[in-house]
Tab-separated table of C-alpha atoms in Angstrom:
chain	number	residue	atom	x	y	z
X	1	MET	CA	-23.342	4.830	-5.816
X	2	ILE	CA	-20.842	4.010	-3.239
X	3	THR	CA	-17.806	5.937	-4.226
X	4	LYS	CA	-18.444	9.374	-5.879
X	5	ILE	CA	-15.932	11.479	-7.745
X	6	VAL	CA	-16.402	15.172	-7.101
X	7	ALA	CA	-14.653	17.936	-8.743
X	8	CYS	CA	-14.547	20.828	-6.406
X	9	LYS	CA	-15.711	24.277	-7.612
X	10	PRO	CA	-12.829	26.781	-8.352
X	11	THR	CA	-13.663	29.217	-5.403
X	12	THR	CA	-10.098	29.502	-4.792
X	13	PRO	CA	-6.834	28.561	-6.644
X	14	GLY	CA	-6.201	25.498	-4.421
X	15	GLN	CA	-9.881	24.283	-5.104
X	16	ARG	CA	-9.638	24.723	-8.885
X	17	ASN	CA	-7.916	21.526	-9.795
X	18	ARG	CA	-9.024	19.434	-6.509
X	19	VAL	CA	-10.890	16.063	-7.037
X	20	VAL	CA	-12.008	14.405	-3.969
X	21	LEU	CA	-13.656	10.888	-3.439
X	22	LYS	CA	-16.940	10.546	-1.404
X	23	HIS	CA	-17.375	7.195	0.092
X	24	THR	CA	-20.764	6.537	1.371
X	25	HIS	CA	-19.800	3.116	2.986
X	26	VAL	CA	-17.077	4.683	5.022
X	27	ALA	CA	-17.991	5.476	8.531
X	28	ASN	CA	-17.067	8.883	10.165
X	29	VAL	CA	-16.255	7.407	13.562
X	30	LYS	CA	-13.375	7.465	15.886
X	31	PRO	CA	-10.912	4.535	15.945
X	32	ARG	CA	-11.182	1.762	18.657
X	33	ALA	CA	-9.196	2.888	21.532
X	34	SER	CA	-7.748	-0.613	22.108
X	35	LEU	CA	-6.390	-0.888	18.649
X	36	ILE	CA	-4.454	2.407	18.464
X	37	ASP	CA	-0.699	2.526	18.892
X	38	GLY	CA	0.203	6.086	20.131
X	39	ALA	CA	3.912	5.673	19.924
X	40	HIS	CA	3.865	5.220	16.152
X	41	LYS	CA	5.331	7.852	14.006
X	42	THR	CA	6.589	8.062	10.417
X	43	SER	CA	10.175	8.863	9.240
X	44	ASN	CA	11.075	12.506	8.310
X	45	GLY	CA	13.805	11.338	5.939
X	46	ARG	CA	16.782	11.794	8.360
X	47	ASN	CA	18.858	9.568	10.329
X	48	ALA	CA	19.896	9.535	14.012
X	49	TRP	CA	22.613	12.319	13.052
X	50	GLY	CA	19.802	14.520	11.447
X	51	ARG	CA	21.238	14.040	8.007
X	52	ILE	CA	18.991	13.412	5.033
X	53	THR	CA	19.045	9.985	4.044
X	54	THR	CA	15.580	10.037	2.016
X	55	ARG	CA	14.938	13.154	-0.155
X	56	HIS	CA	11.489	14.670	-0.384
X	57	ARG	CA	10.271	13.594	3.017
X	58	SER	CA	9.503	15.737	5.900
X	59	ALA	CA	7.296	15.543	9.110
X	60	ALA	CA	3.588	15.502	8.436
X	61	LEU	CA	2.260	19.161	8.849
X	62	HIS	CA	-1.484	18.396	9.452
X	63	ASN	CA	-3.344	17.224	12.414
X	64	ARG	CA	-2.182	14.415	14.730
X	65	ARG	CA	-2.830	11.027	13.374
X	66	LYS	CA	-3.713	7.721	15.043
X	67	TYR	CA	-2.297	4.702	13.928
X	68	ARG	CA	-4.616	1.671	13.910
X	69	ILE	CA	-2.984	-1.624	14.462
X	70	VAL	CA	-3.855	-3.881	11.639
X	71	ASP	CA	-4.026	-7.668	11.589
X	72	PHE	CA	-1.922	-8.703	8.687
X	73	LYS	CA	-1.538	-12.263	9.620
X	74	ARG	CA	-5.191	-13.173	9.819
X	75	ASN	CA	-4.297	-16.164	12.108
X	76	LYS	CA	-7.652	-16.382	14.070
X	77	ASP	CA	-9.022	-19.665	12.477
X	78	GLY	CA	-12.289	-21.170	13.031
X	79	VAL	CA	-13.999	-18.016	14.522
X	80	ILE	CA	-16.604	-16.174	12.508
X	81	ALA	CA	-16.246	-12.277	12.530
X	82	LYS	CA	-18.471	-9.626	11.656
X	83	VAL	CA	-17.671	-6.500	9.990
X	84	LYS	CA	-18.873	-3.590	12.275
X	85	THR	CA	-17.632	-0.696	10.235
X	86	ILE	CA	-15.427	0.208	7.128
X	87	GLU	CA	-13.178	3.025	8.332
X	88	TYR	CA	-10.563	5.518	6.967
X	89	CYS	CA	-6.926	5.053	7.740
X	90	PRO	CA	-4.604	7.929	7.524
X	91	PHE	CA	-1.429	5.841	7.272
X	92	ARG	CA	-2.408	3.731	4.098
X	93	THR	CA	-4.441	4.391	0.905
X	94	ALA	CA	-6.635	1.278	1.529
X	95	HIS	CA	-9.531	1.116	3.983
X	96	LEU	CA	-10.042	-0.668	7.068
X	97	ALA	CA	-12.618	-3.103	8.487
X	98	LEU	CA	-13.239	-3.216	12.140
X	99	LEU	CA	-14.057	-6.947	12.928
X	100	SER	CA	-16.035	-8.232	15.895
X	101	TYR	CA	-15.177	-11.897	16.660
X	102	ARG	CA	-17.937	-14.194	18.185
X	103	ASP	CA	-15.553	-14.738	21.264
X	104	GLY	CA	-15.436	-11.117	21.924
X	105	GLU	CA	-12.175	-9.951	20.235
X	106	TRP	CA	-11.834	-6.907	17.988
X	107	ARG	CA	-9.442	-6.469	15.151
X	108	TYR	CA	-8.580	-4.139	12.246
X	109	ILE	CA	-8.128	-5.682	8.830
X	110	VAL	CA	-7.580	-4.301	5.333
X	111	ALA	CA	-10.918	-4.238	3.734
X	112	THR	CA	-11.490	-5.636	0.193
X	113	ASP	CA	-13.527	-3.792	-2.559
X	114	LYS	CA	-16.796	-5.369	-1.929
X	115	MET	CA	-16.743	-5.695	1.693
X	116	ARG	CA	-19.483	-3.954	3.610
X	117	GLU	CA	-20.782	-3.439	7.097
X	118	GLY	CA	-22.592	-6.453	8.336
X	119	ASP	CA	-20.612	-8.923	6.386
X	120	GLU	CA	-19.286	-12.106	7.824
X	121	VAL	CA	-15.518	-13.121	7.289
X	122	ALA	CA	-13.487	-16.071	8.235
X	123	SER	CA	-9.924	-17.352	7.973
X	124	GLY	CA	-8.259	-20.897	7.791
X	125	ASP	CA	-8.515	-24.022	5.686
X	126	ALA	CA	-12.089	-24.411	6.199
X	127	ALA	CA	-13.296	-20.962	5.359
X	128	PRO	CA	-15.632	-20.672	2.546
X	129	ILE	CA	-14.503	-19.290	-0.869
X	130	LYS	CA	-15.824	-15.971	-0.384
X	131	GLU	CA	-14.235	-12.385	-0.881
X	132	GLY	CA	-12.666	-11.147	2.272
X	133	ASN	CA	-11.920	-14.577	3.660
X	134	CYS	CA	-8.282	-15.589	4.211
X	135	LEU	CA	-7.146	-18.942	3.234
X	136	PRO	CA	-3.816	-20.691	2.583
X	137	ILE	CA	-2.980	-20.500	-0.973
X	138	TYR	CA	-3.347	-24.346	-1.463
X	139	ALA	CA	-6.976	-24.016	-0.588
X	140	ILE	CA	-7.691	-21.299	-2.860
X	141	PRO	CA	-9.080	-22.248	-6.554
X	142	GLN	CA	-6.691	-21.693	-9.311
X	143	GLY	CA	-7.372	-18.510	-11.459
X	144	SER	CA	-8.585	-16.744	-8.341
X	145	VAL	CA	-8.016	-12.989	-7.803
X	146	ILE	CA	-6.269	-12.575	-4.461
X	147	CYS	CA	-4.665	-9.766	-2.404
X	148	MET	CA	-2.775	-9.492	0.881
X	149	ILE	CA	-0.392	-12.216	0.056
X	150	GLU	CA	2.221	-13.534	2.452
X	151	MET	CA	5.796	-14.263	1.238
X	152	LYS	CA	6.866	-16.355	4.119
X	153	PRO	CA	4.314	-18.533	6.166
X	154	GLY	CA	3.146	-16.816	9.309
X	155	LYS	CA	4.899	-13.626	8.616
X	156	GLY	CA	1.898	-11.617	7.493
X	157	ALA	CA	0.770	-10.149	4.301
X	158	GLN	CA	3.495	-8.420	2.392
X	159	LEU	CA	2.264	-8.390	-1.430
X	160	ALA	CA	-0.887	-6.458	-2.866
X	161	ARG	CA	-1.673	-4.193	0.424
X	162	SER	CA	-2.278	-0.833	-1.204
X	163	ALA	CA	-5.653	0.625	-2.741
X	164	GLY	CA	-6.934	-1.200	-5.639
X	165	THR	CA	-4.075	-3.843	-5.925
X	166	SER	CA	-4.595	-7.527	-6.452
X	167	ALA	CA	-2.832	-10.490	-8.062
X	168	VAL	CA	-3.926	-13.717	-9.824
X	169	LEU	CA	-3.268	-17.324	-8.742
X	170	VAL	CA	-1.867	-18.873	-11.937
X	171	THR	CA	-0.889	-22.347	-10.787
X	172	LYS	CA	-0.696	-24.450	-7.745
X	173	SER	CA	1.400	-27.294	-6.537
X	174	SER	CA	2.066	-29.058	-2.982
X	175	ASP	CA	5.177	-26.850	-2.338
X	176	TYR	CA	5.071	-23.709	-4.468
X	177	SER	CA	2.326	-21.842	-6.265
X	178	VAL	CA	2.744	-19.121	-8.972
X	179	VAL	CA	1.315	-15.692	-8.590
X	180	ARG	CA	1.046	-12.934	-11.286
X	181	LEU	CA	1.179	-9.416	-9.687
X	182	LYS	CA	-0.170	-6.160	-11.171
X	183	SER	CA	3.354	-5.010	-12.069
X	184	GLY	CA	3.656	-7.995	-14.502
X	185	GLU	CA	6.138	-9.918	-12.293
X	186	THR	CA	5.440	-13.589	-12.017
X	187	ARG	CA	6.807	-15.191	-8.888
X	188	LYS	CA	6.477	-18.401	-6.813
X	189	ILE	CA	5.038	-18.122	-3.336
X	190	PRO	CA	5.151	-21.159	-0.918
X	191	SER	CA	1.600	-22.778	-0.890
X	192	LYS	CA	1.270	-22.628	2.926
X	193	CYS	CA	1.378	-18.826	2.684
X	194	ARG	CA	-1.982	-17.142	3.272
X	195	ALA	CA	-4.088	-14.790	0.947
X	196	VAL	CA	-7.133	-12.963	0.987
X	197	LEU	CA	-9.754	-13.517	-1.777
X	198	GLY	CA	-10.579	-10.301	-3.739
X	199	VAL	CA	-9.247	-6.793	-4.481
X	200	VAL	CA	-7.948	-4.221	-2.026
X	201	SER	CA	-10.590	-1.522	-1.180
X	202	ASN	CA	-10.539	2.084	-2.571
X	203	THR	CA	-9.799	1.104	-6.212
X	204	LYS	CA	-10.426	4.748	-7.424
X	205	HIS	CA	-7.845	6.134	-5.209
X	206	ASN	CA	-5.524	7.099	-8.070
X	207	LEU	CA	-8.264	9.549	-9.359
X	208	ARG	CA	-7.913	11.701	-6.436
X	209	LYS	CA	-6.213	15.133	-7.056
X	210	LEU	CA	-4.877	17.180	-4.120
X	211	GLY	CA	-5.301	20.551	-5.980
X	212	LYS	CA	-2.204	22.424	-4.386
X	213	ALA	CA	1.375	22.107	-3.233
X	214	GLY	CA	0.423	22.699	0.416
X	215	ALA	CA	-1.806	19.506	0.456
X	216	LYS	CA	1.292	17.423	-0.353
X	217	ARG	CA	3.294	19.074	2.563
X	218	TRP	CA	0.256	18.079	4.815
X	219	VAL	CA	0.980	14.511	4.303
X	220	GLY	CA	4.859	14.819	4.593
X	221	ILE	CA	6.053	15.075	1.031
X	222	ARG	CA	8.465	17.957	0.278
X	223	PRO	CA	8.972	19.513	-3.147
X	224	THR	CA	11.060	17.907	-5.818
X	225	VAL	CA	13.646	20.036	-7.850
X	226	ARG	CA	15.029	18.747	-11.225
X	227	GLY	CA	18.694	18.100	-11.260
X	228	VAL	CA	19.373	20.216	-14.338
X	229	ALA	CA	18.053	23.294	-12.498
X	230	MET	CA	20.578	22.990	-9.683
X	231	ASN	CA	24.270	24.054	-9.574
X	232	PRO	CA	27.012	21.513	-10.381
X	233	ILE	CA	27.907	21.319	-6.606
X	234	ASP	CA	24.272	20.012	-5.827
X	235	HIS	CA	23.493	17.522	-8.401
X	236	PRO	CA	25.660	15.873	-11.511
X	237	HIS	CA	23.211	17.251	-13.835
X	238	GLY	CA	23.472	20.820	-12.576
X	239	GLY	CA	25.336	23.867	-14.431
X	240	GLY	CA	26.133	24.475	-17.983
X	241	GLU	CA	25.266	27.619	-20.040
X	242	GLY	CA	21.679	28.239	-20.762
X	243	ARG	CA	19.294	25.244	-20.656
X	244	THR	CA	20.748	21.836	-20.794
X	245	SER	CA	19.471	18.342	-20.601
X	246	GLY	CA	22.077	17.008	-18.246
X	247	GLY	CA	24.355	15.778	-20.890
X	248	ARG	CA	24.784	12.079	-19.659
X	249	HIS	CA	22.844	9.086	-18.535
X	250	PRO	CA	20.331	10.080	-15.849
X	251	VAL	CA	21.783	9.648	-12.371
X	252	SER	CA	20.833	10.452	-8.863
X	253	PRO	CA	22.381	13.069	-6.683
X	254	THR	CA	24.989	10.637	-5.524
X	255	GLY	CA	25.866	9.445	-9.098
X	256	LYS	CA	24.081	6.162	-9.357
X	257	GLN	CA	22.282	5.591	-12.662
X	258	THR	CA	18.513	5.783	-12.562
X	259	LYS	CA	15.727	5.502	-15.207
X	260	GLY	CA	16.118	1.908	-16.357
X	261	MET	CA	19.203	0.600	-14.451
X	262	ARG	CA	18.556	-2.663	-12.589
X	263	THR	CA	18.929	-1.991	-8.866
X	264	ARG	CA	17.812	-5.356	-7.383
X	265	ARG	CA	20.545	-6.854	-5.070
X	266	CYS	CA	18.654	-9.631	-3.229
X	267	LYS	CA	20.202	-12.652	-4.955
X	268	ARG	CA	18.864	-14.834	-2.222
X	269	THR	CA	15.158	-15.008	-3.665
X	270	ASN	CA	16.242	-14.649	-7.387
X	271	SER	CA	15.118	-18.267	-7.910
X	272	MET	CA	11.535	-17.249	-6.834
X	273	ILE	CA	11.030	-14.791	-9.629
X	274	LEU	CA	10.056	-16.522	-12.734
X	275	LYS	CA	9.429	-13.290	-14.824
X	276	ARG	CA	10.695	-9.908	-13.970
X	277	ARG	CA	8.312	-6.883	-14.359
X	278	ASN	CA	8.602	-4.924	-17.580
X	279	GLN	CA	11.015	-7.676	-18.729
X	280	ARG	CA	12.811	-6.621	-21.961
X	281	LYS	CA	12.308	-8.557	-24.913
């Protein structure tokens, strides 16, 4: 078995509900030194003045993490690469594959579900139709399952990048192709954009359970408090005698409606969306 789901023994309260994933194909090695960005750091939810702009975020409290530089463009055409190792990445849910190109270059890419050590991958128009290969959408057969999809030619993958995600290539044309995403959204993508065949690795990531609140703090997630449990000065839902349900349409701490209100404001690309996710009938 490649991925094993292990429920920890309840030796402590934190272990009682903990579920971990054991990946036998993921190598326990140090990242390649030439592909590390030491200056990379994540946000702690505050702006330059130290004010909270994103709630429930904090600096990660665990050991120092090393950011691997990932090749999202896959623009090295015509050169065969061999997968040296499948590695864990602390900054994303998917696994990474370390590629060794025949010309001596090394790169990290996001691994697909069936990619294993020793496989060969390629990119470009002439690449074979095989999982892990990166091709322009016009060169991919209709109905294929794809991931790591570009939205603008040459910009790099932006869609279907997290663990277990994918999309389906519905139709193709010379200018635009139609892609159906996991969320149910159907949208047009320029046919010159690139995509990777297959599904993103670590498909069972959603079955993992951290087991305790402290594990959330290690990854930089602060506690979430319900608005109805606050005072009126802290949240629009706060206050009242006894237990209340808020008494109004659910809103954010700043008063904006939530839970169903449309918040999309990018009118520039509205014409590219053929069907919105969870479209009301």
